[in-house]
PDB file of C-alpha atoms in Angstrom:
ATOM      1  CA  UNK A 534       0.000   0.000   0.000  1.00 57.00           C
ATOM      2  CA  UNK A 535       1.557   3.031  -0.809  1.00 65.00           C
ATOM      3  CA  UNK A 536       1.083   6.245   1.475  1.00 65.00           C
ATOM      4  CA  UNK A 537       1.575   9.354   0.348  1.00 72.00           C
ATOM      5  CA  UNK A 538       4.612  11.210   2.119  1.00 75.00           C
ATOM      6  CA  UNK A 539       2.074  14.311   3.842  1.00 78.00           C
ATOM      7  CA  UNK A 540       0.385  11.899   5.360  1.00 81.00           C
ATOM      8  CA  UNK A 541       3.087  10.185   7.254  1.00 81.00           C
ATOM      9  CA  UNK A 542       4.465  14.081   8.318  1.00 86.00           C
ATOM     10  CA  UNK A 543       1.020  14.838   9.524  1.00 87.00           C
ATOM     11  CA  UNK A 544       1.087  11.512  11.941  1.00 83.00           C
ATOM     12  CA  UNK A 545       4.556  12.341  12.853  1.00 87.00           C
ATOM     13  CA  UNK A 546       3.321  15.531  13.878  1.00 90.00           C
ATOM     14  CA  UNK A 547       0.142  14.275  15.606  1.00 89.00           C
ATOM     15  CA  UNK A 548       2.314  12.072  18.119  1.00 89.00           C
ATOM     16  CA  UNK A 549       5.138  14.296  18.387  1.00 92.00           C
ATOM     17  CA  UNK A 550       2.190  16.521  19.479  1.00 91.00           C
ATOM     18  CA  UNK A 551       1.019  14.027  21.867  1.00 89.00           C
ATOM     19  CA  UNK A 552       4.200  13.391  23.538  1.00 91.00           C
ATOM     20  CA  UNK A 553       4.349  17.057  24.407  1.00 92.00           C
ATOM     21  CA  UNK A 554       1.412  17.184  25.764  1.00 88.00           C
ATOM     22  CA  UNK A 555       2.043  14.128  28.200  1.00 89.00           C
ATOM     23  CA  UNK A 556       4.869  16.611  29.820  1.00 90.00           C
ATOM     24  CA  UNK A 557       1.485  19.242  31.939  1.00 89.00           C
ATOM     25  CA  UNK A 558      -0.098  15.936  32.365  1.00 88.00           C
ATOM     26  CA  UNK A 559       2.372  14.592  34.300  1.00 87.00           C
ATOM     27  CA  UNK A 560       3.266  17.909  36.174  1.00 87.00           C
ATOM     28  CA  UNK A 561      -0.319  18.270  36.983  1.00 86.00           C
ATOM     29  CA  UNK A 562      -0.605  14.415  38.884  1.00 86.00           C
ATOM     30  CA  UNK A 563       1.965  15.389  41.567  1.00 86.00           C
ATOM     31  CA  UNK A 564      -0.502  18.321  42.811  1.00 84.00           C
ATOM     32  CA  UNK A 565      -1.339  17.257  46.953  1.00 87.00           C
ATOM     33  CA  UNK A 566      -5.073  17.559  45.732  1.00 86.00           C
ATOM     34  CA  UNK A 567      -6.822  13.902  45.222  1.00 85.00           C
ATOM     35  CA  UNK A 568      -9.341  14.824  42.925  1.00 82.00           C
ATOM     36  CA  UNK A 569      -6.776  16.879  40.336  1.00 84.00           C
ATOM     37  CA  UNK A 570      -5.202  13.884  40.173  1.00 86.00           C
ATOM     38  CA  UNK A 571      -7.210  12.019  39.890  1.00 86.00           C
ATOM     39  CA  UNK A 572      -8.929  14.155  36.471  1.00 88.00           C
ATOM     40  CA  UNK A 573      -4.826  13.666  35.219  1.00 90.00           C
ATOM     41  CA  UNK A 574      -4.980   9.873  35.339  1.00 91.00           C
ATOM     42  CA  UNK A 575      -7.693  10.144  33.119  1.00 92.00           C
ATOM     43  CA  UNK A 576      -6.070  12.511  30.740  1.00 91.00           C
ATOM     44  CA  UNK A 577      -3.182  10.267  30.721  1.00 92.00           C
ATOM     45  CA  UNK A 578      -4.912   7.305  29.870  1.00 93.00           C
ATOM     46  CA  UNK A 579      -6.660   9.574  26.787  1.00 92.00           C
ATOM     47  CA  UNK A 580      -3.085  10.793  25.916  1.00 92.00           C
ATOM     48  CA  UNK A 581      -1.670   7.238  26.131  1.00 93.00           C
ATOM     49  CA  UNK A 582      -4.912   6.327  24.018  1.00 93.00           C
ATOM     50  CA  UNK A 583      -4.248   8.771  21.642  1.00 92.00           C
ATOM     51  CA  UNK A 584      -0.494   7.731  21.049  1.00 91.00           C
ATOM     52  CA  UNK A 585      -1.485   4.159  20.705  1.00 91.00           C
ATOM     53  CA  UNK A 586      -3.982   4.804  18.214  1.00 91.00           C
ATOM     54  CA  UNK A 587      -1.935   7.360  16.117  1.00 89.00           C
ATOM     55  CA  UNK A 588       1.176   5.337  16.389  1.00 88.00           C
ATOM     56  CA  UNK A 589      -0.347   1.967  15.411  1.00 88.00           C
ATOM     57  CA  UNK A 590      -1.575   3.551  12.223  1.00 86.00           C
ATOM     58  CA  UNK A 591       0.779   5.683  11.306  1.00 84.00           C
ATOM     59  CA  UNK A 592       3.199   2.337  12.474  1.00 83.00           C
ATOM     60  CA  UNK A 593       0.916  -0.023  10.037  1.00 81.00           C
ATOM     61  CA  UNK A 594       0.885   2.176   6.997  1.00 78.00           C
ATOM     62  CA  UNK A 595       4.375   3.042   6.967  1.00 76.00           C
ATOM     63  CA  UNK A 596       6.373   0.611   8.677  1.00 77.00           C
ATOM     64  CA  UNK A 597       5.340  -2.568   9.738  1.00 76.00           C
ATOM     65  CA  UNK A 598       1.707  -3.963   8.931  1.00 79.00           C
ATOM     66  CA  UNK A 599       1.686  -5.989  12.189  1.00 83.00           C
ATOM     67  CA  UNK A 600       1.633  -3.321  14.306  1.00 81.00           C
ATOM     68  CA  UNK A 601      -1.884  -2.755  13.721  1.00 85.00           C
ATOM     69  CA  UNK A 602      -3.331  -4.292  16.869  1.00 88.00           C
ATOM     70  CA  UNK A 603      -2.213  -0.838  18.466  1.00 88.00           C
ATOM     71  CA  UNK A 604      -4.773   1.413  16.727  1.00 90.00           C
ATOM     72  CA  UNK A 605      -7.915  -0.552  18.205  1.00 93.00           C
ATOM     73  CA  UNK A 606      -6.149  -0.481  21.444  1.00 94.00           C
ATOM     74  CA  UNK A 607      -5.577   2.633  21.118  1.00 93.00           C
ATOM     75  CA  UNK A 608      -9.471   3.510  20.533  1.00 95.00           C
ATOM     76  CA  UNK A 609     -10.621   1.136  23.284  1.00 96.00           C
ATOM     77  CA  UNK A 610      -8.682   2.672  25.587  1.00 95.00           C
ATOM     78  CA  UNK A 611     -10.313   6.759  24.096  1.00 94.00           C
ATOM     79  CA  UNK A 612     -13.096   5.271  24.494  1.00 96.00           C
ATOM     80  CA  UNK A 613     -13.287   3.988  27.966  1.00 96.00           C
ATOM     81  CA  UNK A 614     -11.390   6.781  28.727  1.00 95.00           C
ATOM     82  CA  UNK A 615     -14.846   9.181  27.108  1.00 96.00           C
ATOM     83  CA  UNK A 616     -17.233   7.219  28.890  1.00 96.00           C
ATOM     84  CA  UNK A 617     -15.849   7.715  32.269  1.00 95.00           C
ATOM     85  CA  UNK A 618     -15.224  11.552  31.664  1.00 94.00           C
ATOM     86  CA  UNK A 619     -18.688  11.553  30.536  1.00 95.00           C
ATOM     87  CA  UNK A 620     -20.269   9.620  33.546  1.00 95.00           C
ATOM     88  CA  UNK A 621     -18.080  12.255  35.822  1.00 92.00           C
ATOM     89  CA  UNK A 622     -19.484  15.222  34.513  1.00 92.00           C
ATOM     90  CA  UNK A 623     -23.331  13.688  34.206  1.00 93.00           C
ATOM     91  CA  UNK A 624     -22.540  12.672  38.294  1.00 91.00           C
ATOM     92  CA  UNK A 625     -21.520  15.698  38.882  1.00 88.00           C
ATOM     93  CA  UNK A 626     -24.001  18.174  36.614  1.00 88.00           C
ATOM     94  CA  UNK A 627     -26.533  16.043  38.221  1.00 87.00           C
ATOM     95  CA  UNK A 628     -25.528  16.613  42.297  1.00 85.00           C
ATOM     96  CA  UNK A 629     -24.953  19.976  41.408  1.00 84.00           C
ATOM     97  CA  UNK A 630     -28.891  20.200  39.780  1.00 81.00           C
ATOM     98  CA  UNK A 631     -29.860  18.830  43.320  1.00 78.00           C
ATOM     99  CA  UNK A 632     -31.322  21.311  45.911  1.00 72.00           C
ATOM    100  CA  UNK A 633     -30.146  20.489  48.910  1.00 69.00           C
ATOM    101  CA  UNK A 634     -32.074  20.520  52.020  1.00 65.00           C
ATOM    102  CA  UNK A 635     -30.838  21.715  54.933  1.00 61.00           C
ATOM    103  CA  UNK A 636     -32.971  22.970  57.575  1.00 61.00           C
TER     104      UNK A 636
END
């Protein structure tokens, strides 16, 4: 299969953009506060996600077609990663839509 060179720069620049964006993410998960951290893991595990998926295609097209189990990894591992976020935020749009009663 034969990939046109822009295509392969554009990946290269995807996951080189990636990787720089793992350095904040990792700065972030020493903060003292539990919860910060815990939003970090999760945008690690999308970053790592990201990588995977990026890499394995880019990886499969241009270097070495058996690499390609990393791309669904890679997308399982958005995904799960979307669905939590998205269960977070319903949880917490949710408590915060509660009155609370407090006489």
């Amino acid at each position: 299969m034969d990939i046109p060179d822009w295509f392969v720069w554009v990946g290269l620049g995807i996951i080189i953009l990636q990787l720089l964006g793992l350095v904040p993410v990792t700065r972030r998960m020493r903060d003292p506060d539990s919860a910060v951290r815990s939003k970090e893991r999760l945008d690690l595990l999308e970053t790592i996600g990201c990588l995977l998926f990026f890499g394995g295609l880019l990886l499969s097209s241009a270097v070495a077609e058996p690499l390609v189990w990393l791309t669904p990894v890679g997308f399982v591992l958005m995904a799960a990663t979307y669905v939590v976020k998205g269960i977070r935020l319903l949880r917490t749009r949710r408590s915060a839509a509660r009155p609370e009663h407090t006489p």
